[in-house]
XYZ file of C-alpha atoms in Angstrom:
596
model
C 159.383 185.570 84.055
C 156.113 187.331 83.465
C 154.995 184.773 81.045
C 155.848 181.921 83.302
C 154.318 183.189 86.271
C 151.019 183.515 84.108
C 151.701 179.751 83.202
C 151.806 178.801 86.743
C 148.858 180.417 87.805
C 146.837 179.182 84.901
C 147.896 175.566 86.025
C 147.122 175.719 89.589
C 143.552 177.661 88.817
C 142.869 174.148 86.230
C 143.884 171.780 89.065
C 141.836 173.663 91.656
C 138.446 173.317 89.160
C 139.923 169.539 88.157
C 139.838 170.917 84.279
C 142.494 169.337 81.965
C 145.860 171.797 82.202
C 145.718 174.418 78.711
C 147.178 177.747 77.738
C 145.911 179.570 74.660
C 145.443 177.352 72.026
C 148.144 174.806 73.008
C 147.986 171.881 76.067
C 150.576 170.408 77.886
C 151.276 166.632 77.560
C 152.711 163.578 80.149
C 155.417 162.183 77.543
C 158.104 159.290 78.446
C 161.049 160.934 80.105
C 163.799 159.812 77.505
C 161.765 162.099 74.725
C 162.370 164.969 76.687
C 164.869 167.244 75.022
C 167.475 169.953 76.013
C 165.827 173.155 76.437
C 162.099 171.577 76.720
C 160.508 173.441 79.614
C 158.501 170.901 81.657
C 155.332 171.309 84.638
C 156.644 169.571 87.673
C 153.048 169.015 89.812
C 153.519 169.470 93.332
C 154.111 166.234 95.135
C 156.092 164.559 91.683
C 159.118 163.800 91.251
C 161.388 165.908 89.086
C 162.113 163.825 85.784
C 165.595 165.253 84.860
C 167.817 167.986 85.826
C 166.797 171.584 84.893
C 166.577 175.139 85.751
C 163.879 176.704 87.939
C 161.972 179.403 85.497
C 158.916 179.937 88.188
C 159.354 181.932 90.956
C 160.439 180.230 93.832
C 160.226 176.394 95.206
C 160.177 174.092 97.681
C 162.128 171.090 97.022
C 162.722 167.668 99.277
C 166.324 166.551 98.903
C 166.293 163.672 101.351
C 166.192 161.178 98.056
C 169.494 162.974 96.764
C 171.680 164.206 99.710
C 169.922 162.644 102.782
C 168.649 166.295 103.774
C 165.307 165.715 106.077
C 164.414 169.619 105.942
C 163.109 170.323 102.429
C 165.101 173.399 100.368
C 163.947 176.586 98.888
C 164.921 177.201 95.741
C 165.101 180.904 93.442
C 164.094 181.243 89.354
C 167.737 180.384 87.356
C 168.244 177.886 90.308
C 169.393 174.005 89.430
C 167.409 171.521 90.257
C 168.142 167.754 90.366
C 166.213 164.863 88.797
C 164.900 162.451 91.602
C 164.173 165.406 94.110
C 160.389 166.052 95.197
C 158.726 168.982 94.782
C 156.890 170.659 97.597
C 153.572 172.377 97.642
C 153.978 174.945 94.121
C 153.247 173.886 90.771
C 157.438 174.155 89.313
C 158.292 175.192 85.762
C 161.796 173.945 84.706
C 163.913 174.021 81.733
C 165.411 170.976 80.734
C 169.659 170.972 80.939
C 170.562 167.361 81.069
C 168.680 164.627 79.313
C 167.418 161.738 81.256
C 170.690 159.474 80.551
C 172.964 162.209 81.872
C 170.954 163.920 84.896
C 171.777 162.948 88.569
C 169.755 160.466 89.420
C 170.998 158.268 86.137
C 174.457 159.218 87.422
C 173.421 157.509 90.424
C 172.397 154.135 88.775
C 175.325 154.505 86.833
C 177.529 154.782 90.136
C 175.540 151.153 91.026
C 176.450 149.377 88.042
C 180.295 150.343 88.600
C 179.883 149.531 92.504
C 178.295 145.974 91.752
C 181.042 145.410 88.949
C 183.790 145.921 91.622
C 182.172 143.354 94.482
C 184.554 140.475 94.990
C 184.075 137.004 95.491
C 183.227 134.871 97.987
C 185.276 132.201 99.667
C 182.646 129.469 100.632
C 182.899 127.516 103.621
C 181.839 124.352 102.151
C 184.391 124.466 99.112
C 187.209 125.346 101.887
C 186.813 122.075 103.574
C 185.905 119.839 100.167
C 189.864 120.353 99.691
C 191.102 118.727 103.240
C 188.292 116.289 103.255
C 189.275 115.224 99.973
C 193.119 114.687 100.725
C 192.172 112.776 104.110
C 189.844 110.157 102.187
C 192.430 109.248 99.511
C 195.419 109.003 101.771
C 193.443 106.587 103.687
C 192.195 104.763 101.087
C 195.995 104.592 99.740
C 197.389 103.697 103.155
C 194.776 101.202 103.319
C 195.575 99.481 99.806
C 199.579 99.443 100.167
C 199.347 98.099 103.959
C 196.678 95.143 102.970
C 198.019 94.632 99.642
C 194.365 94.609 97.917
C 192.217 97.002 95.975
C 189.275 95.819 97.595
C 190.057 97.735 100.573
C 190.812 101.183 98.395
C 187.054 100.678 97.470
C 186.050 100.063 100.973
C 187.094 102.954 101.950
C 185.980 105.415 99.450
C 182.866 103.714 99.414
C 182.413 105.717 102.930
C 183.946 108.863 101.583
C 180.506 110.463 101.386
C 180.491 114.126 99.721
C 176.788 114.800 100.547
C 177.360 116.779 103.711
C 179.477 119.070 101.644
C 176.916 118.679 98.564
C 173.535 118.684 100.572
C 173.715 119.555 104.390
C 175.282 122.970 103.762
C 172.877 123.975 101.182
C 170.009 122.425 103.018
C 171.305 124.997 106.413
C 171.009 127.599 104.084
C 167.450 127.694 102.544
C 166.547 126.705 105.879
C 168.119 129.606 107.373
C 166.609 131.648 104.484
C 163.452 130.586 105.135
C 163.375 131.534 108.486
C 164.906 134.964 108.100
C 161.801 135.539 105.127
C 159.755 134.947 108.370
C 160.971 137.546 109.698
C 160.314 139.908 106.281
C 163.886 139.948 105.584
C 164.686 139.122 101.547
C 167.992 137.644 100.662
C 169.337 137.179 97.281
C 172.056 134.778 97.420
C 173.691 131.804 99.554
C 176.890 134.233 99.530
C 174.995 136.852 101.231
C 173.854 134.534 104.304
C 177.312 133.658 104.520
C 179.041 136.397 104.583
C 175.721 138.025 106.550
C 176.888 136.596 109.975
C 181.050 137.582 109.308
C 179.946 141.111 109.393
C 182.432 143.502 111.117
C 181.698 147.117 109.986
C 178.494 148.488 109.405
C 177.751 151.733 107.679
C 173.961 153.810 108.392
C 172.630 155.879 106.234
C 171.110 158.557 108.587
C 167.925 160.155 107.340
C 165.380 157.522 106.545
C 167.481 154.806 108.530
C 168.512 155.976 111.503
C 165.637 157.902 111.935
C 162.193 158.278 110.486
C 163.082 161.023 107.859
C 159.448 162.778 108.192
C 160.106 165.693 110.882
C 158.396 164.712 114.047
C 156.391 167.569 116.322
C 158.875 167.367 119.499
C 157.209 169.852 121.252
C 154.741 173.074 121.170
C 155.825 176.240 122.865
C 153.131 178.608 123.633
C 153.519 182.353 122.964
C 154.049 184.187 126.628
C 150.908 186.048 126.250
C 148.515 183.022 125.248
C 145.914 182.033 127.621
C 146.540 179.035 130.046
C 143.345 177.613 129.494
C 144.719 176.681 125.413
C 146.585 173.730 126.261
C 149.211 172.488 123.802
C 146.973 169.502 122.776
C 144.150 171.993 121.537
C 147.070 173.802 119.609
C 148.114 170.614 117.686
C 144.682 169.577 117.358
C 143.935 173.047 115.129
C 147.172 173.269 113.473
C 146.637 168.980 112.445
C 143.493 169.784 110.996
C 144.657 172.541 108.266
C 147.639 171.069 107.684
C 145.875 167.858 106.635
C 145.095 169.657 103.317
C 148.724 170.760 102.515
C 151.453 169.125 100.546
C 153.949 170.314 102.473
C 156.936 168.217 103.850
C 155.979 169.324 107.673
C 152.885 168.741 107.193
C 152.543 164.907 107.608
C 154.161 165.336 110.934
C 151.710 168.276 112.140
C 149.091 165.875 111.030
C 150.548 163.161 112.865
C 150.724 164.904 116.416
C 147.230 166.573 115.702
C 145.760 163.432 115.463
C 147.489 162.186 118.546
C 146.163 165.218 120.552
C 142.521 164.730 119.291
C 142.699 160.986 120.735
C 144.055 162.557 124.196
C 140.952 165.158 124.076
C 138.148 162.784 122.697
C 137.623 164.609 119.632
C 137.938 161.875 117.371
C 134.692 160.555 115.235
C 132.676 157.419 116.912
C 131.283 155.016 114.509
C 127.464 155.740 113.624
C 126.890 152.015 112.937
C 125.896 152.479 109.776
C 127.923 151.248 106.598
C 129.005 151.652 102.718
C 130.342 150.085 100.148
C 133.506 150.658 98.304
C 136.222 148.807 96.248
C 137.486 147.040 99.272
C 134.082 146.223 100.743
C 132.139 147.213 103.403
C 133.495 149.693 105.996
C 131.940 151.705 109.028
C 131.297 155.420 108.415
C 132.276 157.987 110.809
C 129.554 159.610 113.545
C 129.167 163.324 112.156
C 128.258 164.335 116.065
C 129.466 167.610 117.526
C 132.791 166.572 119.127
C 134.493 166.243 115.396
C 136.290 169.044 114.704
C 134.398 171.152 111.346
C 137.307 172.557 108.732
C 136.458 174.936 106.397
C 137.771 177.556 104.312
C 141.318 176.336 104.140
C 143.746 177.924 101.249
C 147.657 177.514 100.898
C 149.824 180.351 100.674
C 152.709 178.022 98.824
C 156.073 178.691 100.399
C 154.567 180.498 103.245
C 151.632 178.457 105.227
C 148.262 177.512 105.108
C 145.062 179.043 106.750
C 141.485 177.901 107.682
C 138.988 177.848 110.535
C 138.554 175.222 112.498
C 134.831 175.369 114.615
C 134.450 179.058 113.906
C 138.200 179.673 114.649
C 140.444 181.353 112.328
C 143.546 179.021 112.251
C 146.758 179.793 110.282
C 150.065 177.713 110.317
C 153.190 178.406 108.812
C 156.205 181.227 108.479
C 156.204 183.472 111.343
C 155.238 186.566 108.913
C 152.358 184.724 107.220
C 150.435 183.832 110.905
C 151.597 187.481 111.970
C 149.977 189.106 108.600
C 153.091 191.056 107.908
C 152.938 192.864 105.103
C 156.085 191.051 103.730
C 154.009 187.624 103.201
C 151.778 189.508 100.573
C 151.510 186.714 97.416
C 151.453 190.495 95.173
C 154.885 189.339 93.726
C 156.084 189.906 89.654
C 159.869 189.470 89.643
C 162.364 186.723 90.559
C 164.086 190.051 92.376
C 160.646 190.610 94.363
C 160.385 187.089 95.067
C 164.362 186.781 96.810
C 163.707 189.823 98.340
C 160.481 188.601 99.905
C 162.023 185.502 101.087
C 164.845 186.697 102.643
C 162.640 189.267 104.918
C 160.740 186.230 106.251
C 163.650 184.286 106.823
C 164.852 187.766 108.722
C 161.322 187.671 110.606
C 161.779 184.117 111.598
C 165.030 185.079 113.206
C 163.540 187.670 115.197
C 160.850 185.749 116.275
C 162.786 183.409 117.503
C 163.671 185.779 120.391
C 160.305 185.813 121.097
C 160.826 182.633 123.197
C 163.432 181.865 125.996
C 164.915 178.681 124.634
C 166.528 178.379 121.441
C 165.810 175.538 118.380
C 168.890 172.602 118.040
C 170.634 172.789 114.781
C 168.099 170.067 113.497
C 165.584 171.663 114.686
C 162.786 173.748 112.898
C 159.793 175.997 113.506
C 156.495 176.101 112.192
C 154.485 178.874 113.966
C 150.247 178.872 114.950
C 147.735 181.715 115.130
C 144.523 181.322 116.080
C 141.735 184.420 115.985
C 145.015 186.152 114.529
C 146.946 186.208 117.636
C 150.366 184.323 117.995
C 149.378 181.219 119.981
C 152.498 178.780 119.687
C 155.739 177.674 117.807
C 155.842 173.939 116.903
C 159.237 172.350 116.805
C 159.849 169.649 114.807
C 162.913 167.254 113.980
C 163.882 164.210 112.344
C 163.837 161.939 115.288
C 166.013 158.856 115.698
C 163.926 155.570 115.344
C 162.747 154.269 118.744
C 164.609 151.306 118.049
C 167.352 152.945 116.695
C 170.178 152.784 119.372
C 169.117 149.352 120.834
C 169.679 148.066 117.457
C 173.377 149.629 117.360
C 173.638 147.731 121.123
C 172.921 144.506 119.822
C 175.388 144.749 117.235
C 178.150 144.999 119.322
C 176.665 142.457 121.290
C 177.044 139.992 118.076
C 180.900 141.145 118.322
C 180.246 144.116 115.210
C 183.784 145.766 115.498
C 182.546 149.204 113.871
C 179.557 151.180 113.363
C 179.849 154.042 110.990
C 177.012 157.139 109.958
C 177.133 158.661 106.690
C 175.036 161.117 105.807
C 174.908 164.243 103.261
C 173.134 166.656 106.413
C 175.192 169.193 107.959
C 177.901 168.361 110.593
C 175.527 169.431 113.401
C 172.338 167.765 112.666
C 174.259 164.605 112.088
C 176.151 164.374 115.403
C 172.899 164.923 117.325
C 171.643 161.928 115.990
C 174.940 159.927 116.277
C 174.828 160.519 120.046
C 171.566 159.603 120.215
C 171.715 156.200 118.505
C 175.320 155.758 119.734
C 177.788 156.067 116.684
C 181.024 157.645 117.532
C 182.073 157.430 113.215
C 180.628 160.167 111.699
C 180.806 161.191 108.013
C 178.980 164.063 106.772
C 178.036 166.506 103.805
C 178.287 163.514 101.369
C 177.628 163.203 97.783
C 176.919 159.658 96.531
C 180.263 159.506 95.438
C 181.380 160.354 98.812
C 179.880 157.595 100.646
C 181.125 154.996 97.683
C 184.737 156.129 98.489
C 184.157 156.069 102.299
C 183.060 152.004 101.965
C 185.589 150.819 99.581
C 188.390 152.694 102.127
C 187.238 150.900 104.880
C 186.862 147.669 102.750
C 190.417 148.170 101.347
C 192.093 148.392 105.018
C 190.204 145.762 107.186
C 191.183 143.673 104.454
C 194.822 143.908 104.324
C 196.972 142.594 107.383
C 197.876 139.495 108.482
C 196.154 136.287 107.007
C 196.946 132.976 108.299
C 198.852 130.275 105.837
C 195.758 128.446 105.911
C 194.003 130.879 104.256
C 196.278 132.321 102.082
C 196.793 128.387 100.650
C 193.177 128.129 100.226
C 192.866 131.747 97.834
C 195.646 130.140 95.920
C 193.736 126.874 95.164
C 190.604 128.360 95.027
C 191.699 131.107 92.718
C 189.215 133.401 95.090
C 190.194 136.379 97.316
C 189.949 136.029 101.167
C 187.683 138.339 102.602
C 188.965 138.668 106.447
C 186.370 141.658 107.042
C 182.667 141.877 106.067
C 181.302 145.626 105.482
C 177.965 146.309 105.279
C 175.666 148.879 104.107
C 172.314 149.976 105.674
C 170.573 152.697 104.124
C 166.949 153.393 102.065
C 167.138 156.261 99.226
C 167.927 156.521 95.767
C 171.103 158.735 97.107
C 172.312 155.193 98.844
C 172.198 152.998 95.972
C 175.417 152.770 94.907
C 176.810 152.914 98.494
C 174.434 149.723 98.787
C 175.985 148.219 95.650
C 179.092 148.824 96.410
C 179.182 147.144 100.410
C 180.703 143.451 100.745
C 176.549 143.391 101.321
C 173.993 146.067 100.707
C 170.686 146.138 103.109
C 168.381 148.120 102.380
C 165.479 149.175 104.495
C 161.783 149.227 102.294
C 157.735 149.293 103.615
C 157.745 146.468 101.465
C 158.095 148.391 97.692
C 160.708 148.017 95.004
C 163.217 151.093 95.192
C 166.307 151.807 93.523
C 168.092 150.821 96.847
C 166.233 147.539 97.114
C 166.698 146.927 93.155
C 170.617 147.367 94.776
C 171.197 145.897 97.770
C 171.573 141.988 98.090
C 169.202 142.122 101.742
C 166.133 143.629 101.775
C 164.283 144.399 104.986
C 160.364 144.497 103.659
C 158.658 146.308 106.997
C 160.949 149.282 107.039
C 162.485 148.093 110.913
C 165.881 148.635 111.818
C 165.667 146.282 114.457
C 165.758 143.295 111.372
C 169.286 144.605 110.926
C 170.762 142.714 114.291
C 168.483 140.165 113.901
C 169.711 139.228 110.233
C 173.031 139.030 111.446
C 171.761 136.840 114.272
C 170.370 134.747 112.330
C 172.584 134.279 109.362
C 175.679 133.682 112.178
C 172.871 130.658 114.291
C 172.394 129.173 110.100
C 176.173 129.623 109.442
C 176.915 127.232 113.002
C 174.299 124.934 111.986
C 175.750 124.241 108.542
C 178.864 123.798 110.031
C 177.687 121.617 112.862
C 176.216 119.414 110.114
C 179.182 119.554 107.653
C 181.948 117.963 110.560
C 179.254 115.618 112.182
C 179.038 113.985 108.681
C 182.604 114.392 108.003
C 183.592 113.074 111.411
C 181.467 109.919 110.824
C 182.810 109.534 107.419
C 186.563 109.520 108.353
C 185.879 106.863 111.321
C 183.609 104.853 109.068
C 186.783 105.097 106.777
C 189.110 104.113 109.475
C 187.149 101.185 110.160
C 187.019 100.042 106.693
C 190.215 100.192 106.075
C 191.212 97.602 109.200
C 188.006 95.650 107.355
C 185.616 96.008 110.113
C 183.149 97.172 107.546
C 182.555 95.701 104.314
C 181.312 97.452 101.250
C 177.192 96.513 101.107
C 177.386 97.734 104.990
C 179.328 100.763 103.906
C 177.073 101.594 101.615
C 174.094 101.505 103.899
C 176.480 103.532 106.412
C 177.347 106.065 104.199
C 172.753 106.992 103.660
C 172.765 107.458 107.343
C 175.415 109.223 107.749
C 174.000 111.962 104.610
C 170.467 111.556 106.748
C 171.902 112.877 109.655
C 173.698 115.685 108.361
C 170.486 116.699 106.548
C 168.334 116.502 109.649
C 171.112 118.717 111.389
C 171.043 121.225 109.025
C 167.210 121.620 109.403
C 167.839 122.378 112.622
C 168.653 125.869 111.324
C 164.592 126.617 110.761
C 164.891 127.235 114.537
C 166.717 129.176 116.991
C 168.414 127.732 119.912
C 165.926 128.149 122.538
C 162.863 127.068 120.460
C 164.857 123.908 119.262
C 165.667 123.038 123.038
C 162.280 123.143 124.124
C 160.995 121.449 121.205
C 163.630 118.526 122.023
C 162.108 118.337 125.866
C 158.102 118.050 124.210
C 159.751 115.148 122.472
């Protein structure tokens, strides 16, 4: 433990002076991650990703599960501790000890869970290939009827001349790149002409939560001033010094202190002007900042890993973090030697953090956490942050119902609190929570297995036999973003996952792909695919309707076979020109029509 603390320290002391990392007369190496073996102890640099699963050696850690489990509030971890491949690390360089290789640790169990899911997806009735077989059967009974009533296998050919397949062939593919092309416009990626099909028969819809549902980096909700602070500190001043040291931390709160601080300094007009003056760099010429007086001046600012970070801000000593650390107690002191020293240290600030949570008259929700301010060293504020629901969030869930979604469904590996919080805010009344991976793949496939079961019509059950297909009644879909949703993703009749636009192991997944990271594309898609779906359809039966009376006519001999053969190229024209239609939506395509 000695040694390893001695490690640590020798690490972070090289990436503070930006030397290369050594120890004695050795150096540590990047090498690929399947060349790592079982008992190799590997640096974990904070903000990385941990390669495979291992065992903490180095004190403690701060580790962000929301890629695993879905957890938005980051985990503390003790020496002798697992820890799981595909989790971040927070703000302390991490020594581990290797006890999986990189085939068998979690996130590879993961993938694996995705190639099983993807295996298991079934097939696809499509719509066109359901009415090939009727429209099929009416042409040659026609054409039959025809021949044995006029006694001449002329009018067999007549008729079949007029037996056109390209509205079946052409219009319905034509509908769907057009309908594919449109939804692109709206930076949603699909994969297949089964997806947009079965896209606008969706009928149960599972969210991930954290990352989905709501923006997965902890928002600042609101500041709470300590009772003896002076009135003239307003909350925006608060938020404006905490943003500004926590803009040099690593830590998972930090982007949203940062966030809020910068927000404040725009309400008080502390933000930097532009001198008018510019530079060059790699992406050309930009504006630099007016140094004047108004800009807040950092300096000094050091992290305290684990515990907060401290620095003044315009002559003002500023420190932000556990309630001990800003209060100086003697309990934050970094003087620690043993993994024993270390737990016991924790657990007294957790303890303080308890008490000082009396110190105010309303108590945090149970998704709800505390960061605490001191400025000059006097207790100035608490700053309460949560995951917040997207602003768009529970309008999105409305307009899925309003497209006739029978169920909406939230699973989620937080706590059963935290996750109902959210579900009444968005709407969701289906909650699952305190999932594993595995958890969530069960949860989909027992939903798929019972909404489709029951009562199928004749029709349908005639066409699975000819088709050799199954007959999906139901569509379930899954909407989610992490690595931990993957195989959930995989798994779904469709898989839609949420990206700024980056491959992911949940995009690599999922057969929709929403590039700007909006949950409001998830309604839309479905809008969309269910307007292209109508289209085709519209397009199909036009040209199918005009074949079977331009059939009917031939066989009476009202049309002979040069005309029919004209006949049948208009008829395919018009049931291509229909199924462009599905480039626009209704509206637009009316109004275009009255321009004409």
């Amino acid at each position: 433990e000695e040694g390893c603390r001695k490690v640590q320290q020798a690490v972070e002391q090289a990436q503070r002076e930006g030397k290369p990392i050594t120890m004695g007369n050795g150096h540590f190496d990047t090498v690929p991650v399947n060349d790592v073996k079982l008992g190799s102890v590997l640096i974990v640099l904070p903000g990385e990703i941990v390669p495979v699963d291992g065992q903490l050696l180095s004190g403690t850690a701060s580790v962000d599960l929301s890629n695993i489990n879905g957890e938005p509030v980051p985990r503390t971890l003790f020496v002798g501790a697992k820890v799981l491949s595909g989790s971040i690390n927070g703000s302390t360089t991490m020594m581990i000890r290797t006890t999986s290789l990189a085939a068998d640790s979690q996130y590879q169990q993961i993938l694996k869970l995705v190639s099983s899911a993807e295996e298991s997806r079934a097939a696809v009735v499509r719509t066109a290939d359901m009415l090939a077989v009727p429209f099929t059967i009416i042409s040659f009974a026609i054409a039959i009827v025809a021949w044995i009533v006029s006694g001449t296998g002329l009018r067999f050919a007549q008729v079949l001349v007029l037996a056109t397949p390209c509205p079946l062939l052409i219009a319905a593919p034509v509908a769907y790149v057009a309908g594919t092309a449109r939804l692109a416009k709206q930076k949603i990626l699909i994969k297949s002409q089964d997806v947009l099909e079965n896209l606008g028969r969706v009928t149960h819809v599972f969210f991930d939560k954290t990352g989905t549902l709501t923006v997965k980096q902890p928002q600042v909700v609101r500041v709470e001033k300590a009772k003896d602070m002076p009135a003239n500190v307003s909350e925006d001043e608060i938020l404006m010094l905490a943003g500004m040291v926590e803009g040099f931390s690593v830590h998972v709160l930090a982007k949203g202190i940062v966030a809020a601080g910068k927000e404040a300094m725009a309400r008080l007009h502390r933000l930097p002007s532009s001198s008018g003056k510019t530079a060059a760099d790699g992406a050309g010429q930009r504006e630099l900042p007016n140094p004047n007086e108004n800009y807040p001046v950092v300096g000094n600012v050091s992290e305290t890993p684990g515990k907060g970070v401290t620095g003044t801000v315009d002559g003002h000593k500023v420190e932000v973090g556990r309630f001990a650390f800003v209060t100086e107690q003697s309990i934050a002191s970094e003087e620690v030697h043993t993994a024993q020293e270390e737990e016991r240290n924790e657990k007294a600030m957790e303890q303080a953090d308890r008490e000082a949570a009396k110190l105010w008259p309303t108590e945090l929700e149970p998704d709800e956490m505390a960061t605490y301010i001191a400025i000059d060293g006097k207790l100035a504020a608490r700053i309460v942050l949560r995951d917040v629901p997207r602003y768009n969030a529970k309008q999105s869930i409305a307009q899925l119902r309003e497209l006739g979604v029978k169920e909406e469904t939230m699973l989620t590996g937080d706590k059963k609190a935290s996750a109902m919080i959210i579900a009444n805010e968005v709407g969701i009344t289906d909650v699952r929570y305190e999932l594993l991976p595995q958890d969530k793949v069960n949860a989909v496939r027992e939903a798929a297995a019972a909404e489709k079961t029951g009562r199928e019509s004749g029709w349908k059950r005639f066409l699975a036999k000819l088709l050799g297909e199954p007959i999906h009644r139901d569509v379930t879909m899954m909407v989610g973003d992490g690595v931990n949703d993957s195989p959930v993703l995989a798994v779904a009749d469709i898989g839609m996952a949420m990206t700024d636009g980056t491959s992911t192991a949940a995009s690599e997944s999922a057969e929709v792909v929403i590039m700007n990271d909006d949950i409001g594309a998830v309604p839309l898609g479905v809008k969309i695919a269910r307007q292209t779906k109508q289209r085709m359809l519209q397009a199909v039966l036009i040209g199918i309707a005009l074949a079977i009376v331009g059939m009917v006519c031939a066989a009476f001999n009202l049309i002979p076979v040069v005309v029919g053969a004209f006949l049948q190229e208009a008829i395919d024209v018009v049931s291509i020109l229909w199924a462009l239609t599905a480039l626009f939506n209704r509206k637009q395509a009316s109004h275009a029509g009255i321009r004409t």
